[in-house]
Short mmCIF file of C-alpha atoms in Angstrom, two decimals:
data_model
loop_
_atom_site.label_atom_id
_atom_site.label_comp_id
_atom_site.label_asym_id
_atom_site.label_seq_id
_atom_site.Cartn_x
_atom_site.Cartn_y
_atom_site.Cartn_z
CA MET P 63 249.65 71.09 33.30
CA LEU P 64 252.64 73.30 34.21
CA PHE P 65 251.69 76.61 35.95
CA PRO P 66 252.96 79.14 33.29
CA THR P 67 251.32 77.23 30.39
CA LEU P 68 247.74 78.52 28.53
CA ASN P 69 246.43 75.05 29.32
CA PHE P 70 246.80 75.67 33.45
CA GLY P 71 245.37 79.26 32.63
CA LEU P 72 241.99 78.46 31.04
CA PHE P 73 241.91 75.41 34.16
CA PHE P 74 242.39 77.95 36.46
CA LEU P 75 239.77 80.35 35.07
CA ALA P 76 237.17 77.91 34.70
CA VAL P 77 237.64 76.72 38.28
CA PHE P 78 238.08 80.15 39.84
CA PHE P 79 234.79 81.17 38.46
CA VAL P 80 232.92 78.03 39.39
CA SER P 81 234.16 77.89 42.54
CA TRP P 82 232.92 81.22 43.76
CA ALA P 83 229.48 80.53 42.32
CA LEU P 84 229.18 77.56 44.59
CA VAL P 85 229.99 79.83 47.26
CA ARG P 86 227.11 79.63 49.06
CA LEU P 87 227.01 76.14 48.72
CA PRO P 88 230.19 74.88 50.88
CA ARG P 89 229.87 70.79 50.44
CA THR P 90 229.12 71.16 46.56
CA ARG P 91 232.53 73.24 46.43
CA LEU P 92 234.69 71.37 48.25
CA ALA P 93 233.40 68.36 46.25
CA PHE P 94 234.05 70.27 42.89
CA LEU P 95 237.35 71.26 44.09
CA ILE P 96 238.41 67.80 45.26
CA LEU P 97 237.21 66.49 41.92
CA VAL P 98 239.35 69.38 39.78
CA SER P 99 242.51 68.86 41.60
CA TYR P 100 242.55 65.21 41.00
CA GLY P 101 241.55 66.25 37.56
CA PHE P 102 244.43 68.66 37.65
CA TYR P 103 246.77 65.54 38.93
CA ALA P 104 245.44 62.74 36.21
CA ALA P 105 246.92 65.11 33.72
CA TRP P 106 250.11 63.67 34.62
CA ASP P 107 249.66 59.62 35.01
CA TRP P 108 245.59 59.21 35.97
CA ARG P 109 246.75 55.78 37.52
CA PHE P 110 248.18 57.49 40.36
CA CYS P 111 245.22 59.10 41.37
CA PHE P 112 244.49 55.71 43.01
CA LEU P 113 248.09 56.17 44.83
CA LEU P 114 246.92 59.36 45.76
CA GLY P 115 243.52 58.64 46.84
CA GLY P 116 244.50 55.49 48.85
CA SER P 117 246.66 57.50 50.76
CA SER P 118 244.37 59.90 52.02
CA VAL P 119 242.28 57.51 52.60
CA PHE P 120 244.65 55.20 55.12
CA ASN P 121 245.56 58.60 57.01
CA TRP P 122 242.30 59.44 57.57
CA LEU P 123 241.65 55.86 58.85
CA MET P 124 244.65 55.86 61.08
CA GLY P 125 243.77 59.31 62.25
CA HIS P 126 240.65 57.69 63.96
CA LEU P 127 242.20 55.24 65.38
CA ILE P 128 244.92 57.69 66.93
CA HIS P 129 242.15 59.84 68.25
CA ARG P 130 240.17 57.15 69.76
CA ALA P 131 243.53 54.84 71.30
CA THR P 132 243.61 54.72 74.89
CA GLY P 133 246.92 55.08 76.90
CA ASP P 134 249.91 56.60 75.58
CA GLY P 135 251.62 53.28 74.96
CA ARG P 136 248.67 52.58 72.14
CA ARG P 137 248.63 55.85 70.81
CA LYS P 138 252.54 56.05 70.10
CA LEU P 139 252.45 52.58 68.34
CA LEU P 140 249.32 53.52 65.84
CA VAL P 141 251.21 56.61 64.94
CA SER P 142 254.49 54.93 64.71
CA LEU P 143 252.90 52.37 62.29
CA ALA P 144 251.41 55.34 60.39
CA ILE P 145 254.44 57.32 59.97
CA ALA P 146 256.01 53.66 58.84
CA LEU P 147 253.93 53.04 56.52
CA ASN P 148 253.69 56.22 54.62
CA LEU P 149 257.54 55.99 54.63
CA ALA P 150 257.24 52.75 53.27
CA LEU P 151 255.18 53.55 50.17
CA LEU P 152 257.57 56.78 49.70
CA GLY P 153 260.33 54.40 50.02
CA PHE P 154 259.18 52.10 47.49
CA PHE P 155 258.54 54.62 44.75
CA LYS P 156 261.37 56.85 45.21
CA TYR P 157 264.20 54.74 46.65
CA PHE P 158 263.72 50.97 45.98
CA ASN P 159 265.94 51.25 42.44
CA PHE P 160 268.36 53.55 44.41
CA PHE P 161 269.03 50.62 47.39
CA LEU P 162 268.73 48.09 44.60
CA ASN P 163 271.80 49.53 42.51
CA SER P 164 273.67 50.11 45.54
CA ALA P 165 273.51 46.45 46.86
CA ASN P 166 274.26 45.60 43.02
CA ALA P 167 277.57 47.78 43.08
CA LEU P 168 278.24 46.08 46.69
CA ILE P 169 277.93 42.56 45.28
CA GLU P 170 279.94 43.17 42.05
CA THR P 171 282.41 45.05 44.48
CA LEU P 172 282.62 41.67 46.63
CA LYS P 173 282.15 39.66 43.77
CA LEU P 174 279.33 37.54 45.48
CA GLY P 175 277.66 36.45 42.38
CA ARG P 176 274.56 37.83 40.16
CA ASP P 177 272.92 40.99 40.82
CA ILE P 178 269.22 41.21 41.76
CA PRO P 179 266.77 42.04 39.07
CA TYR P 180 266.15 45.28 38.46
CA LEU P 181 262.47 46.74 38.28
CA GLU P 182 261.04 49.78 36.03
CA ILE P 183 259.24 51.76 38.96
CA VAL P 184 257.69 55.18 37.67
CA LEU P 185 258.12 58.14 40.38
CA PRO P 186 254.59 59.40 40.98
CA VAL P 187 254.79 63.31 40.81
CA GLY P 188 254.86 65.10 44.11
CA ILE P 189 254.84 61.86 46.33
CA SER P 190 257.31 63.44 48.58
CA PHE P 191 255.07 66.12 49.52
CA PHE P 192 251.73 64.34 49.73
CA THR P 193 253.66 61.87 51.82
CA PHE P 194 254.37 64.49 54.30
CA HIS P 195 251.05 66.13 54.08
CA GLY P 196 249.52 62.85 55.17
CA ILE P 197 252.33 62.31 58.04
CA SER P 198 251.53 65.83 59.25
CA TYR P 199 247.76 64.71 59.99
CA VAL P 200 248.46 61.63 61.72
CA VAL P 201 250.93 63.17 63.93
CA ASP P 202 249.11 66.78 64.37
CA ILE P 203 246.54 64.36 65.78
CA TYR P 204 248.94 62.34 67.97
CA ARG P 205 250.13 65.55 69.72
CA ARG P 206 246.46 66.70 69.70
CA LYS P 207 247.18 69.83 67.53
CA ILE P 208 244.03 68.86 66.10
CA SER P 209 241.35 68.10 68.55
CA ARG P 210 239.33 65.59 66.46
CA PRO P 211 239.32 63.71 63.44
CA ALA P 212 238.68 65.69 59.95
CA ARG P 213 236.08 64.23 57.28
CA LEU P 214 237.12 61.99 54.85
CA SER P 215 236.28 65.07 52.14
CA HIS P 216 238.10 67.70 54.34
CA ILE P 217 241.03 64.81 53.91
CA LEU P 218 240.85 64.30 50.20
CA PHE P 219 240.70 68.13 49.98
CA TYR P 220 243.79 68.78 52.07
CA ILE P 221 246.15 66.32 50.25
CA ALA P 222 245.23 66.56 46.64
CA PHE P 223 244.90 70.47 46.59
CA PHE P 224 246.50 71.43 43.15
CA PRO P 225 248.18 74.15 43.85
CA GLN P 226 250.54 72.95 46.43
CA LEU P 227 250.03 69.05 45.37
CA VAL P 228 252.71 68.56 43.10
CA ALA P 229 255.89 70.92 44.83
CA GLY P 230 254.48 72.24 47.60
CA PRO P 231 254.48 74.54 50.02
CA ILE P 232 254.13 71.91 52.67
CA VAL P 233 251.09 73.16 54.16
CA ARG P 234 250.37 71.80 58.15
CA ALA P 235 247.64 69.92 58.57
CA SER P 236 246.57 71.80 61.66
CA HIS P 237 247.15 74.93 59.83
CA PHE P 238 244.71 74.09 56.77
CA LEU P 239 242.06 71.89 57.99
CA PRO P 240 240.43 74.79 60.12
CA GLN P 241 240.20 76.49 56.88
CA ILE P 242 238.54 74.21 55.09
CA ALA P 243 236.20 73.77 57.75
CA ALA P 244 235.43 77.59 57.79
CA PRO P 245 233.56 78.95 55.65
CA VAL P 246 235.29 81.33 52.77
CA ASP P 247 234.65 84.84 52.50
CA PRO P 248 234.87 86.25 48.93
CA HIS P 249 235.12 90.04 51.03
CA ASP P 250 238.49 88.67 52.28
CA ILE P 251 240.51 88.01 49.59
CA ARG P 252 243.80 89.71 49.25
CA ALA P 253 243.25 89.74 45.30
CA ARG P 254 245.73 92.45 44.56
CA ARG P 255 248.79 90.58 46.78
CA ALA P 256 247.73 87.48 44.91
CA LEU P 257 248.15 88.57 41.61
CA LEU P 258 251.52 90.34 42.25
CA LEU P 259 252.79 86.86 43.84
CA ILE P 260 251.60 85.01 40.36
CA LEU P 261 253.33 87.72 38.65
CA GLY P 262 256.40 87.50 40.20
CA GLY P 263 256.31 84.01 40.03
CA LEU P 264 255.52 83.90 36.37
CA PHE P 265 258.11 86.61 35.73
CA LYS P 266 261.06 84.70 38.21
CA LYS P 267 260.07 81.02 36.18
CA VAL P 268 259.44 82.16 32.62
CA VAL P 269 262.00 84.84 32.30
CA LEU P 270 265.05 84.54 34.65
CA ALA P 271 264.93 80.70 35.84
CA ASN P 272 264.82 79.56 32.32
CA TYR P 273 267.45 81.89 30.95
CA LEU P 274 269.77 80.78 33.59
CA ALA P 275 269.33 77.22 32.75
CA THR P 276 269.72 77.60 29.21
CA GLY P 277 272.68 80.26 29.01
CA LEU P 278 274.52 79.23 32.30
CA ALA P 279 274.19 76.27 33.97
CA ASP P 280 272.74 73.20 31.90
CA ASP P 281 275.52 73.48 29.46
CA VAL P 282 278.34 73.68 31.89
CA PHE P 283 276.99 71.12 34.33
CA PHE P 284 276.64 68.65 31.53
CA ASP P 285 280.39 68.46 30.42
CA PRO P 286 282.09 70.76 32.98
CA THR P 287 285.29 69.66 31.42
CA GLN P 288 284.84 71.90 28.35
CA TYR P 289 285.04 75.39 30.41
CA GLY P 290 287.38 77.15 32.48
CA ALA P 291 287.04 78.46 35.82
CA TRP P 292 285.33 81.71 35.34
CA ASP P 293 282.46 79.79 33.37
CA ILE P 294 282.39 77.04 35.90
CA LEU P 295 282.01 79.73 38.51
CA LEU P 296 279.37 81.89 36.33
CA ALA P 297 277.37 78.59 36.01
CA ASN P 298 277.72 77.66 39.59
CA TYR P 299 276.22 81.28 40.62
CA GLY P 300 273.76 80.65 37.76
CA TYR P 301 272.27 77.37 39.35
CA ALA P 302 272.30 79.27 42.75
CA ALA P 303 269.99 82.14 41.02
CA GLN P 304 268.06 79.33 38.70
CA ILE P 305 266.98 77.23 41.57
CA TYR P 306 265.74 80.22 43.68
CA CYS P 307 263.85 81.94 40.96
CA ASP P 308 262.23 78.24 39.85
CA PHE P 309 261.24 77.09 43.32
CA SER P 310 260.07 80.37 44.75
CA ALA P 311 258.40 81.07 41.59
CA TYR P 312 256.38 77.74 42.07
CA THR P 313 255.34 78.42 45.50
CA ASP P 314 254.17 82.42 45.10
CA ILE P 315 252.27 81.39 42.02
CA ALA P 316 250.90 78.59 44.83
CA ILE P 317 250.24 80.61 47.38
CA GLY P 318 248.52 82.95 44.76
CA ILE P 319 246.23 81.06 43.64
CA ALA P 320 245.18 79.39 46.75
CA ALA P 321 244.62 82.86 48.02
CA LEU P 322 242.08 83.36 44.93
CA LEU P 323 240.54 80.35 46.04
CA GLY P 324 240.06 81.51 49.37
CA TYR P 325 242.75 79.54 51.51
CA ARG P 326 246.46 80.62 52.93
CA PHE P 327 249.55 78.99 52.90
CA PRO P 328 252.34 79.65 54.70
CA VAL P 329 255.10 81.95 53.10
CA ASN P 330 258.10 79.32 51.87
CA PHE P 331 261.17 82.12 50.90
CA ASN P 332 262.45 84.92 52.58
CA GLN P 333 265.50 86.03 50.82
CA PRO P 334 267.88 83.25 51.53
CA TYR P 335 271.14 84.37 50.02
CA ARG P 336 270.76 87.14 52.31
CA ALA P 337 271.41 84.34 55.67
CA VAL P 338 274.39 84.98 57.93
CA GLY P 339 275.08 80.95 58.32
CA PHE P 340 273.17 77.84 57.68
CA GLN P 341 270.85 77.89 60.40
CA ASP P 342 269.73 81.36 59.34
CA PHE P 343 269.85 79.73 55.62
CA TRP P 344 267.36 77.29 56.77
CA GLN P 345 265.26 80.17 58.37
CA ARG P 346 264.73 81.50 55.10
CA TRP P 347 264.82 78.46 52.08
CA HIS P 348 261.95 76.09 51.51
CA ILE P 349 260.57 77.15 55.00
CA SER P 350 257.86 75.00 55.01
CA LEU P 351 260.31 71.63 54.78
CA SER P 352 262.82 73.02 56.88
CA SER P 353 260.14 73.90 59.38
CA TRP P 354 258.96 70.16 58.94
CA LEU P 355 262.06 68.45 59.53
CA ARG P 356 262.80 70.46 62.75
CA ASP P 357 258.96 69.88 64.54
CA TYR P 358 258.42 66.27 62.83
CA LEU P 359 262.01 64.70 62.57
CA TYR P 360 264.89 66.87 64.70
CA ILE P 361 262.38 67.08 68.30
CA SER P 362 261.48 63.68 67.54
CA LEU P 363 264.94 62.44 67.50
CA GLY P 364 265.59 64.67 70.69
CA GLY P 365 266.26 68.16 69.46
CA ASN P 366 268.47 69.71 71.65
CA ARG P 367 267.68 68.15 74.93
CA ARG P 368 270.22 65.75 75.56
CA GLY P 369 273.34 67.52 75.65
CA ALA P 370 275.66 68.81 72.66
CA TRP P 371 277.05 65.39 71.24
CA MET P 372 273.44 64.28 70.81
CA ARG P 373 272.01 67.63 69.15
CA TYR P 374 274.77 67.06 66.76
CA ARG P 375 273.84 63.24 65.88
CA ASN P 376 270.17 65.00 65.32
CA LEU P 377 271.09 67.36 62.92
CA ALA P 378 273.13 65.62 60.89
CA LEU P 379 270.57 62.48 60.99
CA THR P 380 267.72 65.50 59.80
CA MET P 381 269.97 67.29 57.49
CA LEU P 382 271.03 63.67 55.72
CA LEU P 383 267.47 62.34 55.57
CA GLY P 384 266.36 65.54 54.51
CA GLY P 385 268.79 65.42 51.74
CA LEU P 386 267.52 61.89 50.80
CA TRP P 387 263.97 63.42 50.58
CA HIS P 388 265.09 65.37 47.66
CA GLY P 389 266.40 62.29 45.52
CA ALA P 390 267.25 58.94 45.27
CA SER P 391 271.38 59.81 44.59
CA TRP P 392 273.94 59.82 46.66
CA ASN P 393 274.58 63.37 45.55
CA PHE P 394 271.94 64.37 47.74
CA VAL P 395 272.93 62.83 50.93
CA ILE P 396 276.59 64.55 50.57
CA TRP P 397 274.69 67.82 49.72
CA GLY P 398 272.21 66.81 52.86
CA GLY P 399 275.80 65.79 54.54
CA LEU P 400 277.54 69.16 54.19
CA HIS P 401 274.55 71.22 55.53
CA GLY P 402 274.23 69.42 58.20
CA LEU P 403 278.07 69.09 58.98
CA ALA P 404 278.07 73.52 58.66
CA LEU P 405 274.84 73.70 61.24
CA ILE P 406 277.23 71.27 63.69
CA ILE P 407 280.14 73.57 63.29
CA GLU P 408 278.01 76.84 64.31
CA HIS P 409 276.47 75.11 66.74
CA ARG P 410 279.68 74.21 68.26
CA PHE P 411 281.46 77.20 67.52
CA PHE P 412 278.91 80.08 68.11
CA LYS P 413 276.63 78.79 70.65
CA GLY P 414 273.38 78.08 68.52
CA GLY P 415 274.41 79.11 65.47
CA LEU P 416 274.84 82.95 63.85
CA LYS P 417 272.13 85.08 64.20
CA PRO P 418 272.30 88.57 62.54
CA ALA P 419 271.41 90.57 65.17
CA THR P 420 274.52 89.73 66.95
CA LEU P 421 276.73 90.65 64.26
CA THR P 422 278.34 93.81 63.34
CA PRO P 423 277.49 95.35 59.91
CA GLY P 424 280.75 94.26 58.69
CA ARG P 425 281.05 91.01 60.38
CA LYS P 426 277.21 90.69 58.66
CA ILE P 427 278.69 91.11 55.57
CA ALA P 428 281.38 88.83 55.58
CA ALA P 429 279.17 86.16 57.13
CA THR P 430 276.88 87.03 54.49
CA LEU P 431 279.19 86.40 51.65
CA VAL P 432 280.72 83.21 53.07
CA THR P 433 277.91 81.63 53.45
CA PHE P 434 276.36 82.07 49.98
CA HIS P 435 279.45 81.03 48.65
CA LEU P 436 279.44 77.83 50.79
CA VAL P 437 275.72 77.11 49.87
CA CYS P 438 277.05 77.98 45.90
CA LEU P 439 279.56 74.70 46.31
CA THR P 440 277.20 72.75 48.19
CA TRP P 441 274.34 73.22 45.14
CA VAL P 442 276.75 71.37 43.00
CA PHE P 443 276.18 68.22 44.33
CA PHE P 444 272.76 68.95 44.11
CA ARG P 445 272.41 69.75 40.51
CA ALA P 446 275.29 67.26 39.22
CA ALA P 447 274.17 64.22 37.86
CA ASP P 448 276.09 61.91 39.82
CA PHE P 449 279.46 62.16 41.93
CA GLY P 450 281.61 62.27 38.76
CA HIS P 451 280.16 65.01 37.35
CA ALA P 452 280.14 67.20 40.60
CA TRP P 453 283.80 66.21 40.96
CA SER P 454 284.92 67.43 37.50
CA PHE P 455 282.54 70.83 37.92
CA ILE P 456 284.61 71.48 41.34
CA ALA P 457 287.84 70.72 39.45
CA GLY P 458 287.44 73.03 36.84
CA PHE P 459 287.81 75.66 39.23
CA ALA P 460 291.43 74.93 38.88
CA ARG P 461 291.05 76.27 35.19
CA ILE P 462 291.90 79.50 35.92
CA GLY P 463 293.68 80.49 32.13
CA THR P 464 291.33 79.54 30.25
CA ALA P 465 288.97 82.57 29.03
CA PRO P 466 285.24 82.79 29.74
CA THR P 467 283.00 82.34 26.89
CA LEU P 468 279.57 82.82 29.11
CA ALA P 469 280.14 86.07 30.62
CA THR P 470 278.19 87.95 28.13
CA PRO P 471 276.19 91.31 28.97
CA PHE P 472 272.48 89.41 29.15
CA ASN P 473 273.75 86.41 31.78
CA LEU P 474 275.45 89.41 33.66
CA GLY P 475 272.65 90.84 33.75
CA LEU P 476 270.21 88.32 34.18
CA LEU P 477 272.67 87.05 37.31
CA SER P 478 272.68 90.57 38.84
CA LEU P 479 268.64 90.85 38.33
CA SER P 480 268.36 87.44 39.94
CA MET P 481 270.46 88.45 42.99
CA SER P 482 268.83 91.60 43.34
CA LEU P 483 265.86 90.24 44.19
CA HIS P 484 267.36 89.35 47.40
CA PHE P 485 267.80 92.98 48.42
CA LEU P 486 264.64 94.77 47.80
CA PRO P 487 262.46 95.80 51.00
CA PRO P 488 261.20 92.35 52.71
CA ASP P 489 257.76 94.11 52.82
CA TRP P 490 257.99 95.11 49.23
CA VAL P 491 255.00 93.05 47.91
CA ALA P 492 252.32 94.24 50.89
CA ARG P 493 253.98 98.37 49.83
CA LEU P 494 253.05 97.45 46.17
CA GLU P 495 249.58 95.95 47.50
CA THR P 496 249.13 99.24 49.12
CA SER P 497 249.89 101.50 46.69
CA MET P 498 247.53 99.93 44.05
CA ALA P 499 244.49 99.72 46.58
CA ARG P 500 243.34 102.87 44.58
CA VAL P 501 243.05 101.32 41.73
CA PRO P 502 240.10 99.34 40.66
CA LEU P 503 240.17 95.66 40.90
CA VAL P 504 238.81 94.94 37.34
CA ALA P 505 241.59 97.75 35.94
CA TRP P 506 244.17 95.68 37.78
CA GLY P 507 243.19 92.50 36.60
CA ALA P 508 243.59 93.88 32.99
CA VAL P 509 246.87 95.24 33.53
CA ALA P 510 247.91 91.68 35.30
CA GLY P 511 246.09 90.23 32.17
CA ALA P 512 248.64 92.19 30.16
CA LEU P 513 251.39 91.49 32.06
CA ILE P 514 251.10 87.86 31.77
CA VAL P 515 251.19 88.16 27.90
CA ALA P 516 254.26 89.96 28.11
CA ILE P 517 256.33 87.95 30.52
CA ASP P 518 255.12 85.14 28.32
CA SER P 519 256.41 86.67 25.16
CA LEU P 520 259.64 87.55 27.29
CA GLY P 521 260.67 84.02 27.84
CA PRO P 522 262.28 81.41 25.82
CA SER P 523 260.71 78.91 23.65
CA GLY P 524 259.42 76.02 25.61
CA MET P 525 258.68 75.54 29.48
CA ALA P 526 260.98 73.32 31.33
CA PRO P 527 259.52 71.55 34.19
CA PHE P 528 259.77 73.02 37.66
CA ILE P 529 263.48 71.69 39.11
CA TYR P 530 261.22 70.38 42.53
CA PHE P 531 258.28 68.38 40.08
CA GLN P 532 261.15 65.44 40.45
CA PHE P 533 261.24 65.34 44.67
#
């Protein structure tokens, strides 16, 4: 089920009313939310519910073993085993055929004999996200950020909770498990803020992201040789705007849905195209992933504790693995590698990275423009089907004499509107929430319903899946 569909709307309305009807029966309510979360996942493929449940039970058991283990060596061995097995599960489903294809290409190049047989492996939706949630739990137990192992029902809910199950945000176990243990208070729900996030997310996905894809990005990336430099540039900008609107829309809706059910998710985007450097960009883009990679990978590798060259190595490894996390393709490795290289350059020449507070207004504008265009260039490898398509797209920047065909008022208006979201006041949602505090919640709910219908009518026909569903 996709968020911006009638089926999901009916599903969520039923979940909302039943879950709050059960508020005085917390165990029954939790069991109900676990059940509907597995039902939500089963809508894609019910068979993978066993994989999801098995991953949850495994991490719950490993959490108990790590907590009970005596001696640092034994605890470290157990957490290493838990991480390795989680990654092995992810690697089999997501990367087996990638490495198999790479091996077959090498065999063919070296003329060593027959290819290795190919396996048809279906990628479970959201496996990258629920695997990282499992790792978060066992590592937080190991680091004693969680004082004692959680109940199995709490782990089942934490890993399978349907708003964040498919595409995040990645919620830390130490952040979410205490919320499950505490009683939910219907009077503590910021319903107006939640509805604003949901409405904003629906508009970004249904209108902005979908039209940017169909009108600018998709056709050009499919065959960039048919377009000149100006259309290539517009498509590049279009995809940068599309992926932001698409992914931030999903997380805004997920945060709003979780809030309406009584749970808090972390903010995942903070106007990333206002970044003055790549370090600043990753503090604004997919914040739950970048902070997860920093705390669970970069710091585990040694962080910046062992000198400059080890820091550069750790940055490179973190971003290469972060790129590979996004997909089983050399394009994602290149994308991650370019971001790692940019971070290394910043740390080398700007003593720990560019920081907005240290720049004059003129230098801040220049740094923002340079960062934005470099990020757009790296998006080419993220979006293109393969390296050949990426290179064809980049080569298109040289076809300057070709007249643009995509610079229509509608497309330019979409781009302008999408980018203007980065220059709203950072607290614009809080301001709107405050301004609507006097409007009765029932009236605001009716207005929200009417706006949902209006947004649906403004979008193109059909509904493309969210981009991050593939990860």
